[in-house]
CSV table of C-alpha atoms in Angstrom, one decimal:
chain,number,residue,atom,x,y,z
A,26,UNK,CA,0.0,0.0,0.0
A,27,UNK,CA,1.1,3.8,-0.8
A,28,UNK,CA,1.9,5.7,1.9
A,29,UNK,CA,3.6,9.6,2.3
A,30,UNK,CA,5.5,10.5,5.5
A,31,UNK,CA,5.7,14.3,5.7
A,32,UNK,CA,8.9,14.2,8.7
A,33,UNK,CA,7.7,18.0,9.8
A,34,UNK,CA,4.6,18.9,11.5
A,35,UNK,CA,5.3,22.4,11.2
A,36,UNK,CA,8.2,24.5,9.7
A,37,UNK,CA,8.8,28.2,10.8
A,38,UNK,CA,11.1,30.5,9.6
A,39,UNK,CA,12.0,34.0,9.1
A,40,UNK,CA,10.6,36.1,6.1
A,41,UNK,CA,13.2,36.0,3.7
A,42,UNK,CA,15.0,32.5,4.6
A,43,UNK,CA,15.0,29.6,2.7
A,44,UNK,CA,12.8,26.7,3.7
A,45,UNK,CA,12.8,22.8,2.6
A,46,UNK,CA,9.5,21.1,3.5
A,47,UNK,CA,10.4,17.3,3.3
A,48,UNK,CA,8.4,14.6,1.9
A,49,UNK,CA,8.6,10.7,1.7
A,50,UNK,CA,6.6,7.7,0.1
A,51,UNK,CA,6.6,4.3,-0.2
A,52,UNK,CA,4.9,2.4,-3.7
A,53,UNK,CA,5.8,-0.6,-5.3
A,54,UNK,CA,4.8,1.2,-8.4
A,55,UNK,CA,5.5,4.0,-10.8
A,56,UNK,CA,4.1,6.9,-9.1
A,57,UNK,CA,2.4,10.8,-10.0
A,58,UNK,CA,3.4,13.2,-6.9
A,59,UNK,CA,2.0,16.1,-5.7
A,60,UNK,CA,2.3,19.0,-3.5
A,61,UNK,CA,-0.7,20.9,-2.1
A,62,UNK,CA,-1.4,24.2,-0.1
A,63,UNK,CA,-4.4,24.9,1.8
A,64,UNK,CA,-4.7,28.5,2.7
A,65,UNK,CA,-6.3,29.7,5.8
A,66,UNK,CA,-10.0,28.7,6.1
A,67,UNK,CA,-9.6,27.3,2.4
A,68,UNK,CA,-9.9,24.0,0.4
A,69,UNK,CA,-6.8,22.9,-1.0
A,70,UNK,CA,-5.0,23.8,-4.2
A,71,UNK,CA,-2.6,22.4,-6.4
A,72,UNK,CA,1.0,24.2,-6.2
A,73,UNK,CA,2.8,21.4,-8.4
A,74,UNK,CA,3.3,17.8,-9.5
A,75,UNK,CA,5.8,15.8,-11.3
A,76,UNK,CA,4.4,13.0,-14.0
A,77,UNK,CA,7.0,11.9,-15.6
A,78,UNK,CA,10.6,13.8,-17.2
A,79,UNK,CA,12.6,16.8,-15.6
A,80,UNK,CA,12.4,15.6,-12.3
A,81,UNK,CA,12.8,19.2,-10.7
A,82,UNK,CA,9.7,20.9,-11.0
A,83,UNK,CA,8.5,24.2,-10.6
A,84,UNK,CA,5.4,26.4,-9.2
A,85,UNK,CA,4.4,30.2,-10.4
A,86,UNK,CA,5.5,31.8,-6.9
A,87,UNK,CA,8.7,30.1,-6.6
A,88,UNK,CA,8.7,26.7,-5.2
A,89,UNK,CA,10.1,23.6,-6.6
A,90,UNK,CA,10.4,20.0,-6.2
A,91,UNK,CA,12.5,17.7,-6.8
A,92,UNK,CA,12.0,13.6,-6.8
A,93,UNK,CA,14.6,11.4,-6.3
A,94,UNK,CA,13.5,8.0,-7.1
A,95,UNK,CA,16.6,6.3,-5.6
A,96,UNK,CA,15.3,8.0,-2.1
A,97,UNK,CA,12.0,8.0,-2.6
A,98,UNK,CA,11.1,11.5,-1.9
A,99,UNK,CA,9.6,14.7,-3.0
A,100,UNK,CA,10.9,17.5,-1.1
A,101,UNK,CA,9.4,21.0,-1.5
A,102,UNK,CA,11.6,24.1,-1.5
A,103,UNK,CA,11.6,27.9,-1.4
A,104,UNK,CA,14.7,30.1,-1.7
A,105,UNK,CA,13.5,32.8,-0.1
A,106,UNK,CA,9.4,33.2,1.9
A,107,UNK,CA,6.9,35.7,1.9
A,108,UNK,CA,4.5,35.9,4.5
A,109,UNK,CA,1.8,35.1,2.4
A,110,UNK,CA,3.2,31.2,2.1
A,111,UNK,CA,1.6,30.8,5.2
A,112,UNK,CA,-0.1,27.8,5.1
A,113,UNK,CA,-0.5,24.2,5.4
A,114,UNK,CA,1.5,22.0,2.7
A,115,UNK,CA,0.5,18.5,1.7
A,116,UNK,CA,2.2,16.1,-0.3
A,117,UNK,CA,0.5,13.5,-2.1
A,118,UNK,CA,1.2,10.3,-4.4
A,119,UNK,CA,-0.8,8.3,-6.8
A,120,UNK,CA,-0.1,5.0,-9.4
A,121,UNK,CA,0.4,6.3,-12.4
A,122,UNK,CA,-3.0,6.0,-14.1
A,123,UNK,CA,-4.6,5.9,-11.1
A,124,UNK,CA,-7.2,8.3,-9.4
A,125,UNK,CA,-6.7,8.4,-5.9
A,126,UNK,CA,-4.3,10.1,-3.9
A,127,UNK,CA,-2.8,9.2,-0.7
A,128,UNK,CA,-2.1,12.7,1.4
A,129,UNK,CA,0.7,13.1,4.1
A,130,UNK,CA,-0.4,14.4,7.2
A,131,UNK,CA,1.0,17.9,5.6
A,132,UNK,CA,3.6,20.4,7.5
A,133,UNK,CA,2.0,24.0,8.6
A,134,UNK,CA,4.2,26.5,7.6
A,135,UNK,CA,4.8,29.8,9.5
A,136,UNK,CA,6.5,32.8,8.4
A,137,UNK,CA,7.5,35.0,11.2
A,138,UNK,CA,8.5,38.5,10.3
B,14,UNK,CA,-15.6,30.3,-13.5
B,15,UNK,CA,-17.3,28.8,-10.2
B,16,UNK,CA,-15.0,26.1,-8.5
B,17,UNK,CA,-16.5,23.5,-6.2
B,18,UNK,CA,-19.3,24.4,-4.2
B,19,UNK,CA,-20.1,23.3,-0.8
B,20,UNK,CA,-22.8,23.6,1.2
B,21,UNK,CA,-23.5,24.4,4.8
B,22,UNK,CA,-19.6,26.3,5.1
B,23,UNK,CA,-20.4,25.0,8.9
B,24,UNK,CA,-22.7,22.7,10.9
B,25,UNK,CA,-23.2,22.1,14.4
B,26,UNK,CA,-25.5,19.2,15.4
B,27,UNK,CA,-26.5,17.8,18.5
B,28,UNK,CA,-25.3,13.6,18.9
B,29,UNK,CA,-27.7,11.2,17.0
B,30,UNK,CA,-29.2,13.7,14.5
B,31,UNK,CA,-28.5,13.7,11.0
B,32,UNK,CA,-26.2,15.8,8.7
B,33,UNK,CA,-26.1,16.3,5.3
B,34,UNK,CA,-22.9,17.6,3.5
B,35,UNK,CA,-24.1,18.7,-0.2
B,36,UNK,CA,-21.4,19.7,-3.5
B,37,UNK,CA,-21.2,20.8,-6.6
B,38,UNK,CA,-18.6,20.0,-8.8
B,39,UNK,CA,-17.2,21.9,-11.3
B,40,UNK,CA,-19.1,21.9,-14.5
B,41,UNK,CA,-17.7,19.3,-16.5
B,42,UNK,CA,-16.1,17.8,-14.4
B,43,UNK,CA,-17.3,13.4,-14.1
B,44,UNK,CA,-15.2,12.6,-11.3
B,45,UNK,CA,-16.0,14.1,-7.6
B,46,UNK,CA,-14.6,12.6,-4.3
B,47,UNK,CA,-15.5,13.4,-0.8
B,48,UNK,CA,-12.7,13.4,1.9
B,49,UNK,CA,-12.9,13.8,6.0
B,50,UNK,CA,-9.8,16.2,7.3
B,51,UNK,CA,-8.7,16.0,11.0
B,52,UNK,CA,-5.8,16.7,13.0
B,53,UNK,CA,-5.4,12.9,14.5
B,54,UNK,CA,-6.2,11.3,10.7
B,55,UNK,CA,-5.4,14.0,8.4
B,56,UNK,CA,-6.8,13.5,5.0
B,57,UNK,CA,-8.7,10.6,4.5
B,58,UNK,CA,-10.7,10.0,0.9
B,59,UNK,CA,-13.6,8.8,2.3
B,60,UNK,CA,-15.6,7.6,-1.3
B,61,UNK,CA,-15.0,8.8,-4.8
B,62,UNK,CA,-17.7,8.4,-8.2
B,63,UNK,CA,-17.1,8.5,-11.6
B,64,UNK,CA,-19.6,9.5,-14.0
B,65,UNK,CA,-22.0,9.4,-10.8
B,66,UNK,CA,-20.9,5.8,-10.1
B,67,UNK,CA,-19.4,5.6,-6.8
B,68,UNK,CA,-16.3,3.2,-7.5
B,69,UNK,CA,-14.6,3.0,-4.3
B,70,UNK,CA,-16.4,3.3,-1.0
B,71,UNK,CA,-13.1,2.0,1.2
B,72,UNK,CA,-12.6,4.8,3.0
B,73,UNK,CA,-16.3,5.4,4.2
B,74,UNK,CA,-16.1,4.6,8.3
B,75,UNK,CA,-19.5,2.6,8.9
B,76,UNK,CA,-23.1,2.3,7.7
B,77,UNK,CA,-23.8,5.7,9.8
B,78,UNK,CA,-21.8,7.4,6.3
B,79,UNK,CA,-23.6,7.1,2.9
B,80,UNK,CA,-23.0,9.4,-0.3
B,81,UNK,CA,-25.1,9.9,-3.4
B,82,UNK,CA,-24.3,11.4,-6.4
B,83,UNK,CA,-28.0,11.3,-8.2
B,84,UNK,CA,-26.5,13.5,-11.4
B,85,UNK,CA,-23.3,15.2,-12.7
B,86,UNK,CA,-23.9,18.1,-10.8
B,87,UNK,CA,-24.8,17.1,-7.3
B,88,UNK,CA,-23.8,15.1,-4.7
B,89,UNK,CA,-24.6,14.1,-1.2
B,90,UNK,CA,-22.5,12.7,2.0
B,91,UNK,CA,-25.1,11.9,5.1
B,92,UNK,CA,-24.4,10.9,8.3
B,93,UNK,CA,-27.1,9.1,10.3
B,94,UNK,CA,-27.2,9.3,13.2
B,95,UNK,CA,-24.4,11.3,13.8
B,96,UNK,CA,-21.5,11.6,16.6
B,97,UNK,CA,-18.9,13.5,18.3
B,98,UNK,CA,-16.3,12.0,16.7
B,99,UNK,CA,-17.6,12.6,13.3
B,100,UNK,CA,-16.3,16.4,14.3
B,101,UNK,CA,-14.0,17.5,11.2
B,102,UNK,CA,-14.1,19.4,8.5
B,103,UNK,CA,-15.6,17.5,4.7
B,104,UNK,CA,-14.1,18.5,1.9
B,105,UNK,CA,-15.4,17.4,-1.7
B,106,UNK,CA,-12.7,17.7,-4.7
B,107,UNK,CA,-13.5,17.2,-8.6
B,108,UNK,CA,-11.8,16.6,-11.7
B,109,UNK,CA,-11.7,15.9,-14.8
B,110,UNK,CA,-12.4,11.8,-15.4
B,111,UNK,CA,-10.5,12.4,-19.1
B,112,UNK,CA,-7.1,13.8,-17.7
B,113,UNK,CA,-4.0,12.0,-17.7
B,114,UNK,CA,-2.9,13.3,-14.0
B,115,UNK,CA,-5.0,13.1,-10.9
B,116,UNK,CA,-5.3,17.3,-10.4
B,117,UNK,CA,-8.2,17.3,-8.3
B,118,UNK,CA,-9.8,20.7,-7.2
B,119,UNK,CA,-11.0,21.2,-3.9
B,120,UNK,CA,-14.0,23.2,-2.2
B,121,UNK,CA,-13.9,25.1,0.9
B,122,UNK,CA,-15.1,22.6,2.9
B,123,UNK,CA,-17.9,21.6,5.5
B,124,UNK,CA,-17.0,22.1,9.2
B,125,UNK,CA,-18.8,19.9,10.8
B,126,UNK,CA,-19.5,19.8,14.9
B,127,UNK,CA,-21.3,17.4,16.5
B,128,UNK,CA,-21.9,18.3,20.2
């Protein structure tokens, strides 16, 4: 069975810093992965996935991710926070081809000025 | 364009009534799941339809849970009778049954208390 271990609970830093949000799975399979944010009071949103290729990929406000089959992870990363990435971040796997997704327990994220 | 709608935002029900959770999926959209958050569980998918055929219903707790989904633009999650631990918020997601990845979109949610 899939499973994603998301090692932090919560994550702060300082406005400006760099932050790594880490994230682990476990499939037999070829997998799709996924990170989501959920904002404040908010459903969840897609921020970025890999399928298949580059295996760095990238989001509009300046995360990335990178997976690294051989350590079977999916770590998130930011150079450099803004107080509005405030929020809860969930990574996520699927079978490729598959529909459902198995969520991490996700890592809160606080930005302190 | 309107995402997922859920309705009521919040519930609080006394022990042993019964809820209804209700969502609309986006327009279009032929696959819709329904998912519990909480802080012990996280994220659970509770029961997912496609083309308003639920497919997998694993994740639903006990009989107390049922969902519907009686068209493509409408579904229901019940619980009957209802209990405290039930407490957490119910979120419903859609996508589209024809893409190659599993982007799901999510609605606000439905926080549900049950004294």
């Amino acid at each position: 069975a899939q499973s994603v271990t998301q090692l932090d609970s919560q994550v702060p830093v300082f406005e400006e810093a760099p932050v790594e949000l880490r994230c682990n799975y476990s499939s037999s399979v070829s997998v799709y992965l996924f990170w989501y944010v959920q904002y404040p009071n908010q459903g969840l949103q897609l921020l970025l996935k890999y399928l298949s290729g580059s295996t760095l990929v990238k989001s509009i406000n300046g995360f990335e991710a990178e997976f690294n089959k051989s350590q079977t992870s999916f770590h998130l990363r930011k150079p450099s926070v803004h107080i509005s990435d405030t929020a809860e971040y969930f990574c996520a796997v699927s079978d490729q081809g598959a529909q459902k997704l198995v969520f991490g327990q996700g890592t809160r994220l606080t930005i302190n000025p | 364009d309107a995402g997922v709608i859920q309705s009521p935002r919040h519930e609080v029900t006394e022990m042993g009534q019964e809820v209804t959770l209700r969502c609309k999926p986006i327009s279009g959209h032929n696959s819709l799941f329904w998912y519990r958050q909480t802080m012990m569980r996280g994220l659970e998918l509770l029961i997912y339809f496609n083309n308003n055929v639920p497919i997998d219903d694993s994740g639903m707790p006990e009989d107390r849970f049922s969902a519907k989904m009686p068209n493509a633009s409408f579904s229901t999650l019940k619980i009957q009778p209802s209990e405290p631990r039930d407490s957490a918020v119910y979120f419903c997601a859609s996508s589209p049954l024809s893409s190659s990845y599993n982007e799901q979109f999510f609605g606000p949610g439905t926080r549900l208390t049950v004294l």
